[in-house]
mmCIF file of C-alpha atoms and ligand atoms in Angstrom:
data_model
loop_
_atom_site.group_PDB
_atom_site.id
_atom_site.type_symbol
_atom_site.label_atom_id
_atom_site.label_comp_id
_atom_site.label_asym_id
_atom_site.label_seq_id
_atom_site.Cartn_x
_atom_site.Cartn_y
_atom_site.Cartn_z
ATOM 1 C CA MET A 697 -30.069 -24.213 -72.429
ATOM 2 C CA PRO A 698 -30.617 -27.935 -72.746
ATOM 3 C CA PRO A 699 -33.924 -29.435 -72.088
ATOM 4 C CA GLN A 700 -34.509 -30.461 -68.536
ATOM 5 C CA ILE A 701 -33.126 -34.020 -67.750
ATOM 6 C CA PRO A 702 -35.179 -35.166 -64.757
ATOM 7 C CA LEU A 703 -33.151 -34.907 -61.340
ATOM 8 C CA ILE A 704 -33.704 -38.588 -60.418
ATOM 9 C CA GLU A 705 -32.355 -39.693 -64.102
ATOM 10 C CA HIS A 706 -29.462 -37.054 -63.942
ATOM 11 C CA TYR A 707 -28.086 -38.294 -60.818
ATOM 12 C CA ARG A 708 -29.213 -42.232 -61.249
ATOM 13 C CA ASP A 709 -25.719 -43.801 -60.599
ATOM 14 C CA HIS A 710 -25.858 -42.389 -57.312
ATOM 15 C CA LEU A 711 -29.308 -43.087 -56.577
ATOM 16 C CA PRO A 712 -31.606 -45.919 -55.866
ATOM 17 C CA VAL A 713 -33.267 -45.546 -58.924
ATOM 18 C CA THR A 714 -34.129 -48.912 -60.977
ATOM 19 C CA ALA A 715 -35.537 -49.394 -64.145
ATOM 20 C CA ALA A 716 -38.731 -49.990 -63.034
ATOM 21 C CA THR A 717 -38.816 -46.438 -61.130
ATOM 22 C CA PRO A 718 -41.139 -43.737 -62.874
ATOM 23 C CA ARG A 719 -39.104 -41.030 -63.970
ATOM 24 C CA LEU A 720 -41.352 -38.696 -62.278
ATOM 25 C CA THR A 721 -40.641 -34.776 -62.592
ATOM 26 C CA LEU A 722 -41.903 -31.505 -61.834
ATOM 27 C CA GLY A 723 -38.326 -29.538 -63.237
ATOM 28 C CA GLU A 724 -36.776 -29.949 -59.485
ATOM 29 C CA GLY A 725 -32.960 -29.069 -58.712
ATOM 30 C CA GLY A 726 -30.298 -27.026 -60.963
ATOM 31 C CA THR A 727 -30.843 -24.527 -59.120
ATOM 32 C CA PRO A 728 -28.785 -21.449 -59.315
ATOM 33 C CA LEU A 729 -25.305 -20.526 -57.220
ATOM 34 C CA VAL A 730 -25.455 -16.553 -56.831
ATOM 35 C CA ARG A 731 -22.348 -14.828 -55.825
ATOM 36 C CA ALA A 732 -23.171 -12.374 -52.740
ATOM 37 C CA ALA A 733 -21.169 -9.500 -53.097
ATOM 38 C CA ALA A 734 -22.725 -7.435 -50.364
ATOM 39 C CA LEU A 735 -21.980 -10.048 -48.014
ATOM 40 C CA GLU A 736 -18.627 -10.371 -48.991
ATOM 41 C CA ARG A 737 -17.833 -6.706 -48.503
ATOM 42 C CA GLU A 738 -19.794 -7.001 -45.126
ATOM 43 C CA THR A 739 -18.094 -9.800 -43.623
ATOM 44 C CA GLY A 740 -14.418 -9.412 -45.496
ATOM 45 C CA ILE A 741 -15.208 -13.045 -46.643
ATOM 46 C CA PRO A 742 -13.322 -13.124 -50.239
ATOM 47 C CA GLU A 743 -15.990 -15.910 -51.631
ATOM 48 C CA ILE A 744 -19.839 -16.338 -50.899
ATOM 49 C CA TRP A 745 -22.203 -17.908 -52.997
ATOM 50 C CA LEU A 746 -26.209 -18.681 -52.582
ATOM 51 C CA LYS A 747 -27.526 -22.150 -53.280
ATOM 52 C CA ILE A 748 -31.010 -21.051 -54.092
ATOM 53 C CA GLU A 749 -32.596 -23.776 -53.334
ATOM 54 C CA GLY A 750 -36.358 -21.460 -53.613
ATOM 55 C CA ALA A 751 -36.157 -21.622 -57.801
ATOM 56 C CA ASN A 752 -37.161 -25.572 -57.037
ATOM 57 C CA PRO A 753 -40.584 -26.229 -58.345
ATOM 58 C CA THR A 754 -42.627 -25.511 -55.101
ATOM 59 C CA GLY A 755 -40.304 -23.178 -53.410
ATOM 60 C CA SER A 756 -38.061 -25.217 -51.351
ATOM 61 C CA PHE A 757 -35.627 -27.512 -51.342
ATOM 62 C CA LYS A 758 -38.047 -30.641 -50.392
ATOM 63 C CA ASP A 759 -38.757 -31.062 -54.080
ATOM 64 C CA ARG A 760 -35.347 -32.844 -54.405
ATOM 65 C CA GLY A 761 -35.853 -35.571 -52.098
ATOM 66 C CA MET A 762 -39.557 -35.857 -52.511
ATOM 67 C CA VAL A 763 -39.656 -36.894 -56.221
ATOM 68 C CA LEU A 764 -37.588 -39.594 -54.931
ATOM 69 C CA ALA A 765 -39.689 -40.658 -52.243
ATOM 70 C CA ILE A 766 -42.768 -40.404 -54.418
ATOM 71 C CA ALA A 767 -41.296 -42.294 -57.494
ATOM 72 C CA LYS A 768 -40.164 -44.641 -55.189
ATOM 73 C CA ALA A 769 -43.564 -44.749 -53.417
ATOM 74 C CA MET A 770 -45.452 -45.210 -57.132
ATOM 75 C CA GLU A 771 -42.630 -48.097 -57.644
ATOM 76 C CA ASP A 772 -43.568 -49.777 -54.717
ATOM 77 C CA GLY A 773 -47.622 -49.528 -55.179
ATOM 78 C CA ALA A 774 -48.266 -47.068 -52.389
ATOM 79 C CA LYS A 775 -51.893 -46.446 -52.014
ATOM 80 C CA ALA A 776 -51.501 -42.957 -50.124
ATOM 81 C CA VAL A 777 -48.846 -40.546 -48.801
ATOM 82 C CA LEU A 778 -48.836 -38.998 -45.858
ATOM 83 C CA CYS A 779 -46.287 -36.388 -43.643
ATOM 84 C CA ALA A 780 -46.098 -34.094 -40.929
ATOM 85 C CA SER A 781 -44.693 -30.710 -42.074
ATOM 86 C CA THR A 782 -44.030 -27.326 -40.898
ATOM 87 C CA GLY A 783 -45.173 -26.268 -44.300
ATOM 88 C CA ASN A 784 -42.537 -27.285 -46.849
ATOM 89 C CA THR A 785 -42.552 -30.802 -46.834
ATOM 90 C CA SER A 786 -46.515 -30.737 -47.168
ATOM 91 C CA ALA A 787 -46.425 -28.621 -50.037
ATOM 92 C CA SER A 788 -43.979 -30.498 -51.843
ATOM 93 C CA ALA A 789 -45.408 -33.763 -51.132
ATOM 94 C CA ALA A 790 -48.699 -32.485 -51.996
ATOM 95 C CA ALA A 791 -47.751 -31.343 -55.665
ATOM 96 C CA TYR A 792 -45.537 -34.779 -56.480
ATOM 97 C CA ALA A 793 -48.844 -36.596 -54.899
ATOM 98 C CA ALA A 794 -50.757 -34.978 -57.109
ATOM 99 C CA ARG A 795 -48.484 -35.581 -60.405
ATOM 100 C CA ALA A 796 -48.074 -39.481 -59.368
ATOM 101 C CA GLY A 797 -51.954 -39.194 -59.240
ATOM 102 C CA LEU A 798 -51.625 -40.460 -55.598
ATOM 103 C CA PRO A 799 -53.954 -39.385 -52.237
ATOM 104 C CA CYS A 800 -51.550 -37.043 -49.981
ATOM 105 C CA ILE A 801 -52.506 -36.677 -45.896
ATOM 106 C CA VAL A 802 -50.594 -34.053 -44.247
ATOM 107 C CA VAL A 803 -50.398 -33.136 -40.813
ATOM 108 C CA LEU A 804 -49.532 -29.294 -39.846
ATOM 109 C CA PRO A 805 -49.197 -27.499 -36.220
ATOM 110 C CA ALA A 806 -52.062 -25.382 -36.107
ATOM 111 C CA GLY A 807 -51.330 -21.569 -36.487
ATOM 112 C CA HIS A 808 -48.022 -22.167 -37.350
ATOM 113 C CA VAL A 809 -47.544 -22.802 -40.817
ATOM 114 C CA ALA A 810 -46.858 -19.981 -43.318
ATOM 115 C CA LEU A 811 -49.822 -18.556 -45.489
ATOM 116 C CA GLY A 812 -48.037 -19.858 -49.247
ATOM 117 C CA LYS A 813 -47.527 -23.220 -47.811
ATOM 118 C CA LEU A 814 -50.802 -23.829 -46.615
ATOM 119 C CA SER A 815 -52.550 -22.654 -49.746
ATOM 120 C CA GLN A 816 -50.219 -25.143 -51.689
ATOM 121 C CA ALA A 817 -51.071 -28.070 -49.817
ATOM 122 C CA ILE A 818 -54.993 -26.521 -50.226
ATOM 123 C CA ALA A 819 -54.071 -25.670 -54.287
ATOM 124 C CA PHE A 820 -52.387 -30.127 -54.768
ATOM 125 C CA GLY A 821 -55.966 -30.741 -53.206
ATOM 126 C CA ALA A 822 -53.985 -32.567 -50.501
ATOM 127 C CA ARG A 823 -56.000 -33.602 -47.082
ATOM 128 C CA VAL A 824 -54.777 -31.294 -44.392
ATOM 129 C CA VAL A 825 -55.419 -32.016 -40.911
ATOM 130 C CA ALA A 826 -54.116 -28.876 -38.772
ATOM 131 C CA ILE A 827 -53.343 -30.228 -34.793
ATOM 132 C CA LYS A 828 -53.464 -28.363 -31.839
ATOM 133 C CA GLY A 829 -49.790 -29.215 -31.160
ATOM 134 C CA SER A 830 -46.431 -28.542 -32.783
ATOM 135 C CA PHE A 831 -44.406 -30.296 -35.396
ATOM 136 C CA ASP A 832 -42.993 -33.245 -33.228
ATOM 137 C CA ASP A 833 -46.211 -34.004 -32.270
ATOM 138 C CA ALA A 834 -47.695 -34.225 -35.944
ATOM 139 C CA LEU A 835 -44.389 -36.416 -36.421
ATOM 140 C CA ALA A 836 -45.277 -38.429 -33.772
ATOM 141 C CA LEU A 837 -48.801 -38.836 -35.334
ATOM 142 C CA SER A 838 -48.067 -39.183 -38.710
ATOM 143 C CA ARG A 839 -45.341 -41.977 -37.903
ATOM 144 C CA GLU A 840 -48.257 -43.679 -35.809
ATOM 145 C CA LEU A 841 -50.644 -43.280 -38.941
ATOM 146 C CA ALA A 842 -47.601 -44.942 -41.703
ATOM 147 C CA ALA A 843 -47.563 -47.777 -39.140
ATOM 148 C CA GLY A 844 -51.400 -48.505 -38.991
ATOM 149 C CA GLY A 845 -51.159 -48.261 -42.885
ATOM 150 C CA GLU A 846 -52.726 -45.364 -44.071
ATOM 151 C CA GLY A 847 -49.876 -44.385 -46.190
ATOM 152 C CA THR A 848 -46.340 -44.386 -47.278
ATOM 153 C CA LEU A 849 -44.375 -41.823 -44.925
ATOM 154 C CA VAL A 850 -42.589 -39.364 -46.371
ATOM 155 C CA ASN A 851 -41.016 -37.189 -43.947
ATOM 156 C CA SER A 852 -37.478 -36.960 -43.903
ATOM 157 C CA VAL A 853 -37.213 -40.043 -41.438
ATOM 158 C CA ASN A 854 -38.104 -41.694 -45.240
ATOM 159 C CA PRO A 855 -34.101 -42.241 -46.624
ATOM 160 C CA HIS A 856 -35.292 -41.179 -50.538
ATOM 161 C CA ARG A 857 -35.679 -38.197 -48.642
ATOM 162 C CA ILE A 858 -32.011 -37.518 -47.735
ATOM 163 C CA ASP A 859 -31.054 -39.637 -51.161
ATOM 164 C CA GLY A 860 -32.422 -37.075 -53.374
ATOM 165 C CA GLN A 861 -31.535 -33.912 -51.148
ATOM 166 C CA LYS A 862 -27.824 -34.751 -51.323
ATOM 167 C CA THR A 863 -27.888 -34.152 -55.075
ATOM 168 C CA ALA A 864 -27.675 -30.203 -53.881
ATOM 169 C CA ALA A 865 -24.111 -31.247 -52.741
ATOM 170 C CA PHE A 866 -23.427 -32.823 -56.468
ATOM 171 C CA GLU A 867 -24.391 -29.314 -57.775
ATOM 172 C CA VAL A 868 -22.575 -26.988 -56.152
ATOM 173 C CA CYS A 869 -19.180 -29.402 -56.454
ATOM 174 C CA GLU A 870 -20.111 -29.264 -60.372
ATOM 175 C CA VAL A 871 -20.472 -25.676 -60.447
ATOM 176 C CA LEU A 872 -17.261 -24.846 -57.911
ATOM 177 C CA GLY A 873 -15.295 -27.151 -59.354
ATOM 178 C CA ASP A 874 -14.746 -28.877 -55.626
ATOM 179 C CA ALA A 875 -16.768 -28.625 -52.456
ATOM 180 C CA PRO A 876 -16.699 -25.111 -50.568
ATOM 181 C CA GLU A 877 -14.355 -24.781 -47.625
ATOM 182 C CA TRP A 878 -17.551 -23.957 -45.453
ATOM 183 C CA LEU A 879 -21.563 -24.761 -46.034
ATOM 184 C CA CYS A 880 -23.647 -22.562 -44.225
ATOM 185 C CA ILE A 881 -27.677 -24.550 -43.349
ATOM 186 C CA PRO A 882 -30.582 -23.951 -41.467
ATOM 187 C CA VAL A 883 -31.464 -27.015 -39.412
ATOM 188 C CA GLY A 884 -34.871 -28.052 -38.278
ATOM 189 C CA ASN A 885 -35.679 -31.873 -38.571
ATOM 190 C CA ALA A 886 -31.968 -32.126 -39.504
ATOM 191 C CA GLY A 887 -32.839 -33.801 -42.510
ATOM 192 C CA ASN A 888 -30.753 -31.847 -44.661
ATOM 193 C CA ILE A 889 -27.298 -31.244 -43.067
ATOM 194 C CA THR A 890 -27.399 -35.009 -42.682
ATOM 195 C CA ALA A 891 -28.146 -34.785 -46.523
ATOM 196 C CA TYR A 892 -25.395 -32.531 -47.566
ATOM 197 C CA TRP A 893 -22.875 -34.051 -45.413
ATOM 198 C CA LYS A 894 -23.822 -37.568 -47.281
ATOM 199 C CA GLY A 895 -23.451 -35.663 -50.320
ATOM 200 C CA PHE A 896 -20.402 -33.885 -49.913
ATOM 201 C CA ASN A 897 -18.680 -37.486 -49.185
ATOM 202 C CA GLU A 898 -20.363 -38.969 -52.146
ATOM 203 C CA ALA A 899 -18.911 -36.625 -54.013
ATOM 204 C CA ARG A 900 -14.982 -37.207 -52.761
ATOM 205 C CA GLU A 901 -15.342 -40.990 -53.472
ATOM 206 C CA SER A 902 -16.657 -40.275 -56.960
ATOM 207 C CA LYS A 903 -14.053 -37.648 -58.115
ATOM 208 C CA MET A 904 -16.226 -34.803 -58.100
ATOM 209 C CA ALA A 905 -14.756 -33.236 -55.492
ATOM 210 C CA LYS A 906 -11.219 -32.977 -53.657
ATOM 211 C CA ARG A 907 -12.239 -32.099 -50.111
ATOM 212 C CA ARG A 908 -14.880 -31.838 -47.941
ATOM 213 C CA PRO A 909 -16.528 -28.561 -46.162
ATOM 214 C CA ALA A 910 -16.634 -27.903 -42.686
ATOM 215 C CA MET A 911 -20.551 -27.840 -41.743
ATOM 216 C CA TYR A 912 -22.210 -25.133 -40.002
ATOM 217 C CA GLY A 913 -25.944 -25.449 -39.031
ATOM 218 C CA PHE A 914 -27.605 -22.809 -37.255
ATOM 219 C CA GLN A 915 -30.921 -23.464 -35.272
ATOM 220 C CA ALA A 916 -33.606 -20.335 -33.755
ATOM 221 C CA ALA A 917 -32.599 -19.885 -30.212
ATOM 222 C CA GLY A 918 -36.219 -20.684 -29.399
ATOM 223 C CA ALA A 919 -35.608 -24.090 -31.033
ATOM 224 C CA ALA A 920 -32.430 -25.264 -30.650
ATOM 225 C CA PRO A 921 -32.290 -28.872 -29.033
ATOM 226 C CA ILE A 922 -29.256 -29.709 -30.844
ATOM 227 C CA VAL A 923 -27.177 -26.528 -29.706
ATOM 228 C CA ASN A 924 -28.865 -26.938 -25.788
ATOM 229 C CA GLY A 925 -28.101 -30.729 -26.084
ATOM 230 C CA GLU A 926 -31.394 -31.544 -25.041
ATOM 231 C CA ILE A 927 -35.360 -31.842 -26.522
ATOM 232 C CA VAL A 928 -37.324 -28.589 -26.378
ATOM 233 C CA LYS A 929 -40.549 -28.888 -25.299
ATOM 234 C CA ASP A 930 -42.280 -25.526 -26.403
ATOM 235 C CA PRO A 931 -40.069 -24.680 -29.462
ATOM 236 C CA GLN A 932 -40.749 -21.144 -30.470
ATOM 237 C CA THR A 933 -39.405 -18.431 -33.200
ATOM 238 C CA ILE A 934 -40.600 -16.536 -35.978
ATOM 239 C CA ALA A 935 -38.930 -18.936 -38.666
ATOM 240 C CA THR A 936 -41.670 -21.351 -38.504
ATOM 241 C CA ALA A 937 -40.105 -23.708 -40.533
ATOM 242 C CA ILE A 938 -37.573 -24.936 -38.142
ATOM 243 C CA ARG A 939 -39.771 -23.995 -35.144
ATOM 244 C CA ILE A 940 -39.202 -27.934 -33.878
ATOM 245 C CA GLY A 941 -37.761 -29.295 -31.082
ATOM 246 C CA ASN A 942 -37.061 -32.758 -31.189
ATOM 247 C CA PRO A 943 -35.113 -33.377 -34.438
ATOM 248 C CA ALA A 944 -35.491 -36.641 -36.041
ATOM 249 C CA SER A 945 -31.770 -36.803 -37.706
ATOM 250 C CA TRP A 946 -30.686 -35.269 -34.770
ATOM 251 C CA ASN A 947 -27.941 -38.046 -34.543
ATOM 252 C CA GLY A 948 -27.584 -37.296 -38.532
ATOM 253 C CA ALA A 949 -26.534 -33.620 -38.035
ATOM 254 C CA VAL A 950 -24.519 -34.174 -34.481
ATOM 255 C CA ARG A 951 -22.051 -36.595 -37.352
ATOM 256 C CA ALA A 952 -21.781 -34.081 -40.049
ATOM 257 C CA ARG A 953 -20.622 -31.466 -37.136
ATOM 258 C CA ASP A 954 -17.943 -33.626 -35.966
ATOM 259 C CA GLU A 955 -16.565 -35.232 -38.562
ATOM 260 C CA SER A 956 -16.495 -32.228 -40.523
ATOM 261 C CA GLY A 957 -15.258 -29.863 -38.138
ATOM 262 C CA GLY A 958 -17.936 -27.818 -38.242
ATOM 263 C CA SER A 959 -20.846 -26.373 -35.365
ATOM 264 C CA ILE A 960 -24.474 -26.027 -34.903
ATOM 265 C CA THR A 961 -24.951 -22.961 -33.046
ATOM 266 C CA ALA A 962 -27.944 -20.728 -32.724
ATOM 267 C CA VAL A 963 -29.165 -17.387 -34.001
ATOM 268 C CA THR A 964 -31.927 -14.941 -32.662
ATOM 269 C CA ASP A 965 -34.906 -14.039 -34.222
ATOM 270 C CA GLU A 966 -33.925 -10.270 -34.354
ATOM 271 C CA GLU A 967 -30.409 -11.813 -36.255
ATOM 272 C CA ILE A 968 -32.574 -13.896 -38.818
ATOM 273 C CA LEU A 969 -34.786 -11.335 -39.396
ATOM 274 C CA ASP A 970 -31.823 -8.591 -40.003
ATOM 275 C CA ALA A 971 -30.409 -11.707 -42.597
ATOM 276 C CA TYR A 972 -33.500 -11.599 -44.250
ATOM 277 C CA LYS A 973 -33.930 -7.804 -44.765
ATOM 278 C CA PHE A 974 -30.274 -7.932 -45.938
ATOM 279 C CA LEU A 975 -30.685 -10.483 -48.581
ATOM 280 C CA ALA A 976 -33.426 -9.199 -49.658
ATOM 281 C CA GLN A 977 -32.889 -5.472 -50.026
ATOM 282 C CA GLN A 978 -28.582 -6.079 -50.416
ATOM 283 C CA GLU A 979 -28.395 -8.589 -52.815
ATOM 284 C CA GLY A 980 -31.996 -8.726 -54.467
ATOM 285 C CA VAL A 981 -32.546 -12.726 -52.919
ATOM 286 C CA PHE A 982 -36.012 -13.144 -51.022
ATOM 287 C CA CYS A 983 -35.788 -16.563 -49.046
ATOM 288 C CA GLU A 984 -37.927 -17.176 -46.180
ATOM 289 C CA PRO A 985 -37.137 -16.614 -42.438
ATOM 290 C CA ALA A 986 -35.568 -20.107 -41.590
ATOM 291 C CA SER A 987 -33.291 -20.015 -44.657
ATOM 292 C CA ALA A 988 -32.099 -16.348 -43.591
ATOM 293 C CA ALA A 989 -30.964 -18.270 -40.362
ATOM 294 C CA ALA A 990 -27.894 -19.643 -42.698
ATOM 295 C CA VAL A 991 -26.481 -16.196 -43.282
ATOM 296 C CA ALA A 992 -27.544 -14.718 -39.870
ATOM 297 C CA GLY A 993 -24.766 -17.442 -38.437
ATOM 298 C CA LEU A 994 -22.924 -17.240 -40.972
ATOM 299 C CA ARG A 995 -22.727 -13.224 -40.138
ATOM 300 C CA LYS A 996 -22.123 -14.031 -36.445
ATOM 301 C CA LEU A 997 -19.393 -16.208 -37.301
ATOM 302 C CA ALA A 998 -17.155 -13.883 -39.234
ATOM 303 C CA GLN A 999 -17.186 -11.490 -36.698
ATOM 304 C CA THR A 1000 -15.583 -13.786 -34.378
ATOM 305 C CA GLY A 1001 -13.523 -16.679 -35.429
ATOM 306 C CA THR A 1002 -11.111 -17.214 -38.341
ATOM 307 C CA LYS A 1003 -12.514 -16.141 -41.458
ATOM 308 C CA PRO A 1004 -12.907 -18.896 -44.474
ATOM 309 C CA THR A 1005 -12.185 -17.942 -47.694
ATOM 310 C CA GLN A 1006 -14.932 -19.985 -49.625
ATOM 311 C CA VAL A 1007 -18.640 -20.247 -48.623
ATOM 312 C CA VAL A 1008 -21.882 -21.512 -49.773
ATOM 313 C CA CYS A 1009 -25.210 -20.798 -47.669
ATOM 314 C CA VAL A 1010 -28.253 -22.950 -48.588
ATOM 315 C CA LEU A 1011 -30.822 -20.365 -48.863
ATOM 316 C CA THR A 1012 -33.812 -23.536 -48.366
ATOM 317 C CA GLY A 1013 -37.112 -21.488 -49.642
ATOM 318 C CA ASN A 1014 -38.269 -18.884 -51.273
ATOM 319 C CA GLY A 1015 -39.726 -15.822 -49.471
ATOM 320 C CA MET A 1016 -43.024 -15.925 -51.485
ATOM 321 C CA LYS A 1017 -43.989 -18.557 -48.908
ATOM 322 C CA ASP A 1018 -44.628 -16.378 -45.849
ATOM 323 C CA PRO A 1019 -46.124 -12.521 -47.213
ATOM 324 C CA ASP A 1020 -47.336 -11.950 -43.894
ATOM 325 C CA ARG A 1021 -43.606 -11.766 -42.489
ATOM 326 C CA ALA A 1022 -42.423 -10.188 -45.837
ATOM 327 C CA ILE A 1023 -44.619 -7.544 -45.232
ATOM 328 C CA THR A 1024 -43.593 -6.266 -42.128
ATOM 329 C CA LEU A 1025 -40.050 -5.190 -43.633
ATOM 330 C CA GLY A 1026 -41.493 -1.921 -45.110
ATOM 331 C CA PRO A 1027 -43.755 0.731 -44.004
ATOM 332 C CA THR A 1028 -47.608 0.309 -44.275
ATOM 333 C CA ILE A 1029 -49.081 1.035 -47.648
ATOM 334 C CA VAL A 1030 -51.218 3.898 -47.413
ATOM 335 C CA GLU A 1031 -53.851 4.328 -50.472
ATOM 336 C CA THR A 1032 -53.860 7.692 -52.416
ATOM 337 C CA ALA A 1033 -55.954 9.413 -54.700
ATOM 338 C CA PRO A 1034 -55.067 8.708 -58.612
ATOM 339 C CA THR A 1035 -54.038 12.200 -59.182
ATOM 340 C CA ILE A 1036 -50.304 13.447 -59.707
ATOM 341 C CA GLU A 1037 -49.978 15.273 -56.665
ATOM 342 C CA ALA A 1038 -51.407 12.833 -54.138
ATOM 343 C CA VAL A 1039 -49.060 9.985 -56.073
ATOM 344 C CA ARG A 1040 -45.827 12.422 -55.333
ATOM 345 C CA ALA A 1041 -46.584 13.208 -52.278
ATOM 346 C CA ALA A 1042 -46.943 9.484 -51.424
ATOM 347 C CA ILE A 1043 -43.466 8.897 -53.362
ATOM 348 C CA ARG A 1044 -41.871 11.546 -50.800
ATOM 349 C CA GLY A 1045 -43.785 9.937 -47.638
HETATM 350 N N1 F0G B 2563 -35.809 -24.357 -44.245
HETATM 351 C C1 F0G B 2563 -36.726 -24.275 -44.430
HETATM 352 C C2 F0G B 2563 -37.277 -23.582 -45.342
HETATM 353 C C3 F0G B 2563 -37.461 -25.572 -44.148
HETATM 354 O O1 F0G B 2563 -38.468 -25.993 -44.584
HETATM 355 C C4 F0G B 2563 -36.864 -26.516 -43.461
HETATM 356 C C5 F0G B 2563 -37.447 -27.508 -42.841
HETATM 357 C C6 F0G B 2563 -35.221 -26.155 -42.699
HETATM 358 C C7 F0G B 2563 -34.934 -25.179 -43.583
HETATM 359 C C8 F0G B 2563 -34.955 -27.699 -42.041
HETATM 360 O O2 F0G B 2563 -34.558 -28.193 -42.827
HETATM 361 O O3 F0G B 2563 -35.686 -30.150 -41.433
HETATM 362 O O4 F0G B 2563 -33.822 -30.603 -42.987
HETATM 363 O O5 F0G B 2563 -33.206 -29.618 -40.816
HETATM 364 N N2 F0G B 2563 -38.881 -27.958 -42.971
HETATM 365 C C9 F0G B 2563 -39.355 -29.300 -42.888
HETATM 366 C C10 F0G B 2563 -40.972 -28.792 -43.352
HETATM 367 C C11 F0G B 2563 -39.151 -29.344 -41.206
HETATM 368 O O6 F0G B 2563 -41.928 -29.797 -42.149
HETATM 369 O O7 F0G B 2563 -40.914 -28.333 -44.339
HETATM 370 P P1 F0G B 2563 -34.295 -29.967 -41.598
#
């Protein structure tokens, strides 16, 4: 395999990259697109692909946007970066800030960030502030901190985040030779669905693709403001990554839905967990619960309306991010004596 070219170098003609932009990289992008045979059999859809964004350096799609946001912050002489997060944004910001030599401040909803993500922010040396409030509260506070000069905001309200993240749509078009018929994606703060739609539009303009996909977004039923058409004051879901009641890119998500002829619908926590288990145990693909919302939604749509022939599901984050949830998938592990009889008995259960 050829040595990896930095994402922002590879796609520089499609990004606001100048000669002065540092070529920051941790090896982001170029993630696998993997066929989902068990899901194809179950749904009767002939071609389903999984875009494994958990293969990025910090284990989520955030790295694509963060590398550009932090490179631009360096270029602009930022003294620090800051963000609100349900976990993945903070892990990514902390990593790229460490790489760039910039201090990083993260504001998190206390008690609602998966352990893997929290450990990343701490390990990368970020200043971690946990508030007794929601992600939406944390984002409002972070905007205020940034306006007050505390640092550059690297949430997806920063347009460089969206531009970096759109590169995933380019990769999908390059591998498939065109845009897929459908794209299925989880929706939280709605930056990623906005970014993919921008990417697919630009892919068509620059002849990377002939068509654009119908965009299907999925929110957790207890945190579904776009589906309900109103802000959710106290969002609740086991998919903590998308536990958001007032998405910053609400309008971008609605535009992607309407311009593409897709939809944004809700999936229950039960459906999310069922898809999470299916992916792990039938496909051998371990994503985090929020990511499984894309597959939960596809399974639901496949039972009702007309079936597409080709779908890409975006698996946004790595399953290892949320070990507490993962260990609930199997029976409790009981310790046994280190003898062959005891181990054989334990195997039989
Ligand atoms: N999947 C995962 C694993 C996420 O971490 C997020 C968002 C989403 C999906 C939804 O993407 O917000 O662009 O609609 N995580 C943010 C964070 C909010 O702080 O890490 P979105």
